[in-house]
Coordinates of C-alpha atoms and ligand atoms in Angstrom, one line a residue:
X1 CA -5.1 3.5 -10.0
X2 CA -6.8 2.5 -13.0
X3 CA -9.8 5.1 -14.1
X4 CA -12.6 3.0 -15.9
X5 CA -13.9 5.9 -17.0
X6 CA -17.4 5.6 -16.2
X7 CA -17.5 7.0 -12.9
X8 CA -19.8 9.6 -12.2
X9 CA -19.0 13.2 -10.2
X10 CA -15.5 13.5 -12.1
X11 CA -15.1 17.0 -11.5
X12 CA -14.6 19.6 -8.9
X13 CA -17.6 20.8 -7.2
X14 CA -17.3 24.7 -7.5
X15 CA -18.5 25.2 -3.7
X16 CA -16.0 22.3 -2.8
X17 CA -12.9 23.6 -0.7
X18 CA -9.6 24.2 -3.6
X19 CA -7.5 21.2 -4.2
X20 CA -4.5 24.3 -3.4
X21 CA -5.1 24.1 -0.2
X22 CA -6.0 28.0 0.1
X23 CA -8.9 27.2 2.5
X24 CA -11.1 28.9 -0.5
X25 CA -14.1 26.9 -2.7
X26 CA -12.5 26.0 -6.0
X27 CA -14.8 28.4 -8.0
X28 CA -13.3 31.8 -6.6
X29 CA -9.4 30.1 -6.6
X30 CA -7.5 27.7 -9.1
X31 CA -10.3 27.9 -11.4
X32 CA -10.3 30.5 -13.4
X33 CA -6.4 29.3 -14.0
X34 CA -7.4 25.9 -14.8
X35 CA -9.8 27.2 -17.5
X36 CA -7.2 29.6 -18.9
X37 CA -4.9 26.8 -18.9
X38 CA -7.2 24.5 -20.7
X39 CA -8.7 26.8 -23.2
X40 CA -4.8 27.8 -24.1
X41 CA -3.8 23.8 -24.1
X42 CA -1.2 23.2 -21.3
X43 CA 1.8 22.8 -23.2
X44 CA 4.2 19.6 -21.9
X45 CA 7.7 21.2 -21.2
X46 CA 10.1 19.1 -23.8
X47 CA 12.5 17.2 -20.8
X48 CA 14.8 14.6 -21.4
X49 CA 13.4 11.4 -20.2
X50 CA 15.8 11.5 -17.2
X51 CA 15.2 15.0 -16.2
X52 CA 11.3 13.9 -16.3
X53 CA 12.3 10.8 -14.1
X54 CA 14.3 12.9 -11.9
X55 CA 11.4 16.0 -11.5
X56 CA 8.9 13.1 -10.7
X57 CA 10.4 11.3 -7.9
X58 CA 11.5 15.1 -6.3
X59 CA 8.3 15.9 -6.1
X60 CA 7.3 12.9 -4.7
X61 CA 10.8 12.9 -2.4
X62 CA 8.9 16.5 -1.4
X63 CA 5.9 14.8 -0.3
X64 CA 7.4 12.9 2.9
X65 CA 6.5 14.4 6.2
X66 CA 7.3 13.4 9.9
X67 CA 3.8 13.1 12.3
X68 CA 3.3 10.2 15.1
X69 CA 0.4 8.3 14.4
X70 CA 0.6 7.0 18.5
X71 CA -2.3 7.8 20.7
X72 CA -2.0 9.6 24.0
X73 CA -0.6 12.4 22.0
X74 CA 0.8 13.6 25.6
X75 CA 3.1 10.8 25.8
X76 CA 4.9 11.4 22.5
X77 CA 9.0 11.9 23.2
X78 CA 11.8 12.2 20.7
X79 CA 12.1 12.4 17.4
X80 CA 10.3 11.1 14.7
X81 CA 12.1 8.4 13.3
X82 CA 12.2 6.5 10.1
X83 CA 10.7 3.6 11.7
X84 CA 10.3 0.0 10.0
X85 CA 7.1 -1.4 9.5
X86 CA 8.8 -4.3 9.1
X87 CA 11.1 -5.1 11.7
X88 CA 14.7 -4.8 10.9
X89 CA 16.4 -7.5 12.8
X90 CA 14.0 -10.1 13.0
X91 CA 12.6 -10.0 9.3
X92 CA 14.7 -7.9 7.0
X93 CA 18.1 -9.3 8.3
X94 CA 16.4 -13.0 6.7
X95 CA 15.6 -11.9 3.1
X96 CA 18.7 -9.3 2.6
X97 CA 21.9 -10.1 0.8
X98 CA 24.8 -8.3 1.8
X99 CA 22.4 -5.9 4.1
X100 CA 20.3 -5.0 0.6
X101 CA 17.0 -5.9 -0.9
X102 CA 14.5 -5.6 -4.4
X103 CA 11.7 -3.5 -3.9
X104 CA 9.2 -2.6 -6.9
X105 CA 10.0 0.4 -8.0
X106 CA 8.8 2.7 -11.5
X107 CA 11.0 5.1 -14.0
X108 CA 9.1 7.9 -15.2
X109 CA 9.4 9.1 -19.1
X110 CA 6.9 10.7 -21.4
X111 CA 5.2 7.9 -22.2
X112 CA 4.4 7.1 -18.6
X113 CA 5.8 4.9 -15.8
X114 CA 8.2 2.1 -16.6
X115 CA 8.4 -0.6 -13.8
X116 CA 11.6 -2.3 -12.5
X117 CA 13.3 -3.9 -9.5
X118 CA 15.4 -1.5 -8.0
X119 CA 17.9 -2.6 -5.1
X120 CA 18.0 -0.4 -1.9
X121 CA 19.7 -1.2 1.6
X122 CA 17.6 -2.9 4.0
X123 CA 17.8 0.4 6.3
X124 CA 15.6 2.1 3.8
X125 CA 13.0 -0.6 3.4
X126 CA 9.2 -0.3 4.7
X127 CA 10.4 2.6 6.7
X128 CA 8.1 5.8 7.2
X129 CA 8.3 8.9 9.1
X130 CA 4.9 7.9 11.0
X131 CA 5.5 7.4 15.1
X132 CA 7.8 9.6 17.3
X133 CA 11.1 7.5 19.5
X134 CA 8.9 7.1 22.2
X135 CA 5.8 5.2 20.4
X136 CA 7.8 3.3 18.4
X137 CA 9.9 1.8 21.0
X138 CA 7.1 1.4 23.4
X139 CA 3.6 0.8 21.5
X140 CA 5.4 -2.5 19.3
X141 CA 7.3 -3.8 22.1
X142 CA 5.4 -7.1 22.5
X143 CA 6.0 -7.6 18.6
X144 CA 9.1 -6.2 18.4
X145 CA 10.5 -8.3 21.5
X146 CA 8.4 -11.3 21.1
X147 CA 7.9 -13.8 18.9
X148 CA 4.6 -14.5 17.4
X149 CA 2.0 -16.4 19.7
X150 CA -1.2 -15.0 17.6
X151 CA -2.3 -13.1 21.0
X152 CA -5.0 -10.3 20.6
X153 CA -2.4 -7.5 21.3
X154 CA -0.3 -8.8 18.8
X155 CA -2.6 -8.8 15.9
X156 CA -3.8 -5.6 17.0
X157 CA -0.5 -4.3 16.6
X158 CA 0.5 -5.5 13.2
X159 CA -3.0 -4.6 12.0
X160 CA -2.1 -1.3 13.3
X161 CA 1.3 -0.8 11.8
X162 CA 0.2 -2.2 8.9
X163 CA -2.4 1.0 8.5
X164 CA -0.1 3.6 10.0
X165 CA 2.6 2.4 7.3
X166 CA -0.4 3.0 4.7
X167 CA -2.2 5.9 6.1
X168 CA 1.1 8.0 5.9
X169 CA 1.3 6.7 2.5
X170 CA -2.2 7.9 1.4
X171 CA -1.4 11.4 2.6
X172 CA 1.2 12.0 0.7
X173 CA -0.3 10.4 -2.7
X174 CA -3.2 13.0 -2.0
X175 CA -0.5 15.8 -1.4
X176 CA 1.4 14.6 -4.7
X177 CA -1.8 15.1 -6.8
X178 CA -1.8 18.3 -5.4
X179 CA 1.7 19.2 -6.9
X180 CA 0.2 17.6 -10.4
X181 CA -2.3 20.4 -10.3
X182 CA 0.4 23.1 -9.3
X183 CA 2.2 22.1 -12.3
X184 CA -0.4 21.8 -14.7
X185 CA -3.7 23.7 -13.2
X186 CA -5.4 22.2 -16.1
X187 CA -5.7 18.8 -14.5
X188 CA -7.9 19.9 -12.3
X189 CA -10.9 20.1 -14.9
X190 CA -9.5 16.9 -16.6
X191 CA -11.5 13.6 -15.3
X192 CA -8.5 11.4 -14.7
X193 CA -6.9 14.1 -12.5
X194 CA -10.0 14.8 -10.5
X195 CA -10.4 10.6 -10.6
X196 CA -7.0 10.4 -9.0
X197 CA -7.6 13.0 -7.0
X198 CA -11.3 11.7 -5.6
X199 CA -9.8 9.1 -4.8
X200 CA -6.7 10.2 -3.1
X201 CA -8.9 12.4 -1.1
X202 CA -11.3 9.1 -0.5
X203 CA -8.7 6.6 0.6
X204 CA -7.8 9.3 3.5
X205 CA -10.9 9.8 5.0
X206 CA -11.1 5.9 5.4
X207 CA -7.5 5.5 6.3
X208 CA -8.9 8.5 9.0
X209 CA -12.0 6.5 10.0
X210 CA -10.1 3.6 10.8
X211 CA -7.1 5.2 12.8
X212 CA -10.2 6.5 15.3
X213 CA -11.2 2.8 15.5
X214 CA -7.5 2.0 16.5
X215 CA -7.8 4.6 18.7
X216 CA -11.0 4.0 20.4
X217 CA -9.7 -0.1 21.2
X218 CA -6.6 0.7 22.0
X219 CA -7.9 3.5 24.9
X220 CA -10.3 1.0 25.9
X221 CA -7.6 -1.8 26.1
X222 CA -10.0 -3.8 24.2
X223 CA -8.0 -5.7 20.9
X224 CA -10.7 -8.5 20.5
X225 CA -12.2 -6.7 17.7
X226 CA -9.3 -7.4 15.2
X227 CA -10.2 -10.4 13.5
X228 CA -7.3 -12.8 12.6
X229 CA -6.2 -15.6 10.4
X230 CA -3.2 -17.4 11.1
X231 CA -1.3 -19.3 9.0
X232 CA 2.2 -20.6 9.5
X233 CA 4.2 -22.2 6.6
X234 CA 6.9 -24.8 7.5
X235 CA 9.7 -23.0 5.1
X236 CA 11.1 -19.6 4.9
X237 CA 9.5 -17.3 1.8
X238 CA 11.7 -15.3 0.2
X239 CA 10.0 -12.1 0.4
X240 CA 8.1 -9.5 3.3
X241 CA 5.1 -7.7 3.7
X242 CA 3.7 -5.2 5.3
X243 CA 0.7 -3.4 3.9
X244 CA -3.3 -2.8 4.2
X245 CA -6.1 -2.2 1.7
X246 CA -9.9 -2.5 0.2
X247 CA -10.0 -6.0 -1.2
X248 CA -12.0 -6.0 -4.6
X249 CA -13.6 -9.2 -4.5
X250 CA -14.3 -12.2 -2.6
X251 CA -13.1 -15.9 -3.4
X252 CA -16.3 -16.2 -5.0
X253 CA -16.2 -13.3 -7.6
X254 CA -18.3 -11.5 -5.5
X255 CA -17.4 -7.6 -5.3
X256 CA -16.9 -6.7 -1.7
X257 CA -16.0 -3.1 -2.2
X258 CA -16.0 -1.2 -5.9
X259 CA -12.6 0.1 -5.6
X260 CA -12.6 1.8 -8.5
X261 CA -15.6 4.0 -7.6
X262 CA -15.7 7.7 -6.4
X263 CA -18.4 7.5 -4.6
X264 CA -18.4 8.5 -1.2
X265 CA -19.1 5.1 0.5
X266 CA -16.7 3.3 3.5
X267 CA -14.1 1.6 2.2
X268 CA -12.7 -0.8 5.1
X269 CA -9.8 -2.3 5.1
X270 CA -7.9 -5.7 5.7
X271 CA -4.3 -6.1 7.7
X272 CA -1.7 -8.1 5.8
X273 CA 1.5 -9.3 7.2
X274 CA 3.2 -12.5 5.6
X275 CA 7.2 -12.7 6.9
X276 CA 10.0 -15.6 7.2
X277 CA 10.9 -16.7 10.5
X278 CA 13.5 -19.4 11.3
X279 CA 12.4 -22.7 9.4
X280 CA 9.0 -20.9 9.2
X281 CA 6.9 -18.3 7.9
X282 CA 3.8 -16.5 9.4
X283 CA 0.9 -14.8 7.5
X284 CA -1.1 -13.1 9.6
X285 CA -4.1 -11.4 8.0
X286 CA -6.8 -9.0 10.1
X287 CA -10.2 -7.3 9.6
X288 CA -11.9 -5.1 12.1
X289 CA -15.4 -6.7 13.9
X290 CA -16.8 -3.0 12.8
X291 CA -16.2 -4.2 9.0
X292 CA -17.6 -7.7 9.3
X293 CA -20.7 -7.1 7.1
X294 CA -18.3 -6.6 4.0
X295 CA -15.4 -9.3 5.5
X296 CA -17.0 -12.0 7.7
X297 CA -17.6 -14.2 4.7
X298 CA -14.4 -13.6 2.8
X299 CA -12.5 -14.4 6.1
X300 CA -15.0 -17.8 6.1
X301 CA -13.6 -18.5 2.4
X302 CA -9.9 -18.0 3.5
X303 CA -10.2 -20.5 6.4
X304 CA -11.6 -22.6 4.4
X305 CA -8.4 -22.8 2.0
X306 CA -5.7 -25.0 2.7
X307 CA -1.7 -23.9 2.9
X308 CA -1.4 -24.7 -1.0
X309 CA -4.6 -22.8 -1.6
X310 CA -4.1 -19.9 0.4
X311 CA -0.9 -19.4 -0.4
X312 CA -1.5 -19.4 -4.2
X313 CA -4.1 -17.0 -3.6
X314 CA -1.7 -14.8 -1.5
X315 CA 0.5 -15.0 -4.3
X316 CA -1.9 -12.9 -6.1
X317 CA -3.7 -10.6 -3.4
X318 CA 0.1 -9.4 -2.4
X319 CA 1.4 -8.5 -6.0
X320 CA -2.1 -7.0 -7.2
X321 CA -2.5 -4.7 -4.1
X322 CA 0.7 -3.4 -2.6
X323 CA 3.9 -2.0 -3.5
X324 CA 5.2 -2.5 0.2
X325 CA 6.5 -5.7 -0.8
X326 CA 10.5 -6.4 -0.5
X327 CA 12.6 -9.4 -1.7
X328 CA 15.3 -11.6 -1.6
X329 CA 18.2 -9.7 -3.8
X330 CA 19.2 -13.7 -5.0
X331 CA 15.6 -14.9 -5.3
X332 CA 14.9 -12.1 -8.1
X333 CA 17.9 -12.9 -9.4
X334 CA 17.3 -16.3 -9.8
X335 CA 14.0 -16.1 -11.2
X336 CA 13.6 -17.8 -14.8
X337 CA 13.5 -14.5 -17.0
X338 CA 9.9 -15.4 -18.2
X339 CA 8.7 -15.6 -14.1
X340 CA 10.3 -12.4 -13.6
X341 CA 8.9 -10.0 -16.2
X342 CA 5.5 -11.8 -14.9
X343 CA 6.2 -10.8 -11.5
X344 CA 7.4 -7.6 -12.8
X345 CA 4.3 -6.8 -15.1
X346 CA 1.5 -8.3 -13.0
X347 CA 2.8 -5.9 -10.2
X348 CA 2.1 -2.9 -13.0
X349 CA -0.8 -4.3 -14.3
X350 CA -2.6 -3.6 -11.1
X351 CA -2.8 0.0 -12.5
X352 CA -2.5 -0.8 -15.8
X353 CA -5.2 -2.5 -17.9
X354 CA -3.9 -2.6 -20.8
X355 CA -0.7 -4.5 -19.7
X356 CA -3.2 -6.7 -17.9
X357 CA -4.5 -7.7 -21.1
X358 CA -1.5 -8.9 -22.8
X359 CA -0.5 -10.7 -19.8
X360 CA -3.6 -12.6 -20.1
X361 CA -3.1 -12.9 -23.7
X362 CA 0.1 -14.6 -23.5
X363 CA -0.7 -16.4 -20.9
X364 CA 2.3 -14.9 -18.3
X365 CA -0.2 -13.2 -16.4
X366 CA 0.7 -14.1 -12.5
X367 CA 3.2 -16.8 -13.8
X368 CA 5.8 -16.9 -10.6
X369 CA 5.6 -18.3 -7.2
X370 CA 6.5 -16.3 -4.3
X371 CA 6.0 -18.6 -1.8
X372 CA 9.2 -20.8 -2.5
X373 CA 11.1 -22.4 0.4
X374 CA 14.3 -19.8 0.2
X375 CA 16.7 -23.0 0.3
X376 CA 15.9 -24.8 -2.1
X377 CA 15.6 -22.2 -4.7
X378 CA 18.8 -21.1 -3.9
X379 CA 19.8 -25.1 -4.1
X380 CA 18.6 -25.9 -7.6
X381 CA 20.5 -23.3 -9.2
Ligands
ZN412 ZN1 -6.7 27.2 -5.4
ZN413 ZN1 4.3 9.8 19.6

């Protein structure tokens, strides 16, 4: 999250309800700590650069939690499972090596996080603790058991995955931020904190708002209101997705939502999914009718862009706004080093201005080409 710093409201409202969760207003709970804290200066414990690494990712480890995002509530059976938002045998079988992937992943020492492409098995990718057996089984069954034929209850169920996977994600960055101000209570009078936190808090109430308007089509059997571009490619990309989010700005330069803002204003998403198929590959990207003041003419633009357009665009929207992103083990390996640390930085840079700068600067920024026919790169090594 990158704070601009000239946001407005950056601080805790005293009547507003306790980041601690305590159910009291801030002003009669954390703080009088946080003030003590501050006046005192919170003093950084001295850790070893693995030890902070290790405390980091157990806290956010401590974040994950099991709830079924399904509807009909009554229907809900089994447990909940750590389902794939992007399907296991279908998808990650074609971009995993020896049954293992790249995903983007950070290290965390004092001076902050360090990016890198870390390895996991494909058993762990894009899966979250977000639907009970029964849902998950029954709810994707005519994506999970049928190829793609760009039907309306198709793309309203990868639209819908797509936000589950993200919503579930959003609640536990808020619930991380949390823990930041349990360790250091400080933080919560310190306007990046609050900024992450704002907008932590922010990104759930949409994510919220637009799980009722799931809801409402999917009671009313109605899934002509997801909006949907597709686009097949005649080669096999190297790489998966699976995500939702705000896009900044349109084709155009126009803003469509100020991401960056903490201002309490809707912030709607679009649906992303871009896979390989056999001799193929599908990107399928959604908007909700509800949204189409802020997408209809962004969606207008996309069409308008040919494969070779769109997908150099698609290059960029994927790496600059999600981390749900998994790739070829031999792809990544392959990359020219210079392509690589591009990929790598422009991923960080998405939070990181300053890195964003100096990619600019030396002219690496977005340098790489995800959408590569899988066979041939492998060909001209
Ligand atoms: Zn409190
Ligand atoms: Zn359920």
């Amino acid at each position: 999250m990158i704070y601009t710093g000239n946001s407005k409201n950056l601080k805790i409202d005293p009547y507003e309800e306790c980041p601690c969760d305590s159910g009291k207003k801030f002003k009669f709970c954390c703080y009088q700590e946080a003030r003590k804290v501050k006046h005192n200066g919170y003093k950084t414990p001295d850790y070893s650069d693995s030890r902070i690494n290790h405390m980091v990712h157990k806290t956010w480890e401590d974040t994950d939690f099991k709830v079924c995002l399904g509807f009909e509530k009554e229907n809900c059976n089994g447990d909940i499972k750590n389902a794939h938002s992007l399907q296991n045998n279908r998808i990650l079988n074609r971009i995993s090596v020896n049954n293992h992937l790249y995903k983007f992943s950070f290290k965390v020492n004092k001076t902050g996080p360090v990016g890198y492409f870390q390895k996991i098995s494909k058993n762990k990718a894009s899966a979250f603790f977000g639907f009970c057996d029964y849902h998950d089984t029954e709810l994707f069954k005519p994506i999970e058991l049928h190829d793609y034929d760009n039907t309306e209850l198709q793309n309203f169920l990868f639209a819908f995955r797509s936000h589950s996977l993200e919503y579930h994600l959003k609640l536990r960055k808020l619930e991380m931020q949390k823990e930041v101000f349990k360790l250091n209570p400080s933080m919560m009078l310190d306007e990046s904190g609050v900024y992450v936190y704002k907008v932590a808090k922010l990104d759930v109430e949409d994510c919220a708002k637009n799980h009722e308007m799931f809801k409402i089509d999917y009671l009313n059997g109605d899934y002509s209101k997801i909006k949907t571009i597709h686009r097949k490619l005649d080669y096999e990309v190297p790489f998966a997705t699976c995500t939702s989010f705000a896009v900044n700005k349109d084709l155009n330069g126009n803003i469509i939502n100020d991401i960056y803002s903490t201002d309490e204003e809707d912030m709607p998403s679009v649906y992303l999914n871009v896979y390989p198929i056999e001799n193929g590959t599908n990107i399928i990207i959604s908007y909700h009718e509800n949204d189409e003041r802020f997408y209809k003419t962004y969606f207008t633009q996309l069409e308008q862009l040919d494969n070779d357009e769109l997908t150099e665009y698609m290059n960029f929207l994927i790496i600059e706004y999600t981390e749900n992103v998994f790739f070829n083990i031999d792809f990544i390996e392959n990359l020219e080093s210079k392509s690589k640390e591009s990929l790598l930085e422009s991923f960080q840079s998405s939070v990181n201005l300053l890195m964003k700068f100096d990619l600019i600067d030396t002219g690496n920024y977005y340098n790489f080409n995800l959408f590569q026919d899988v066979d041939q790169s492998s060909v001209s090594l």
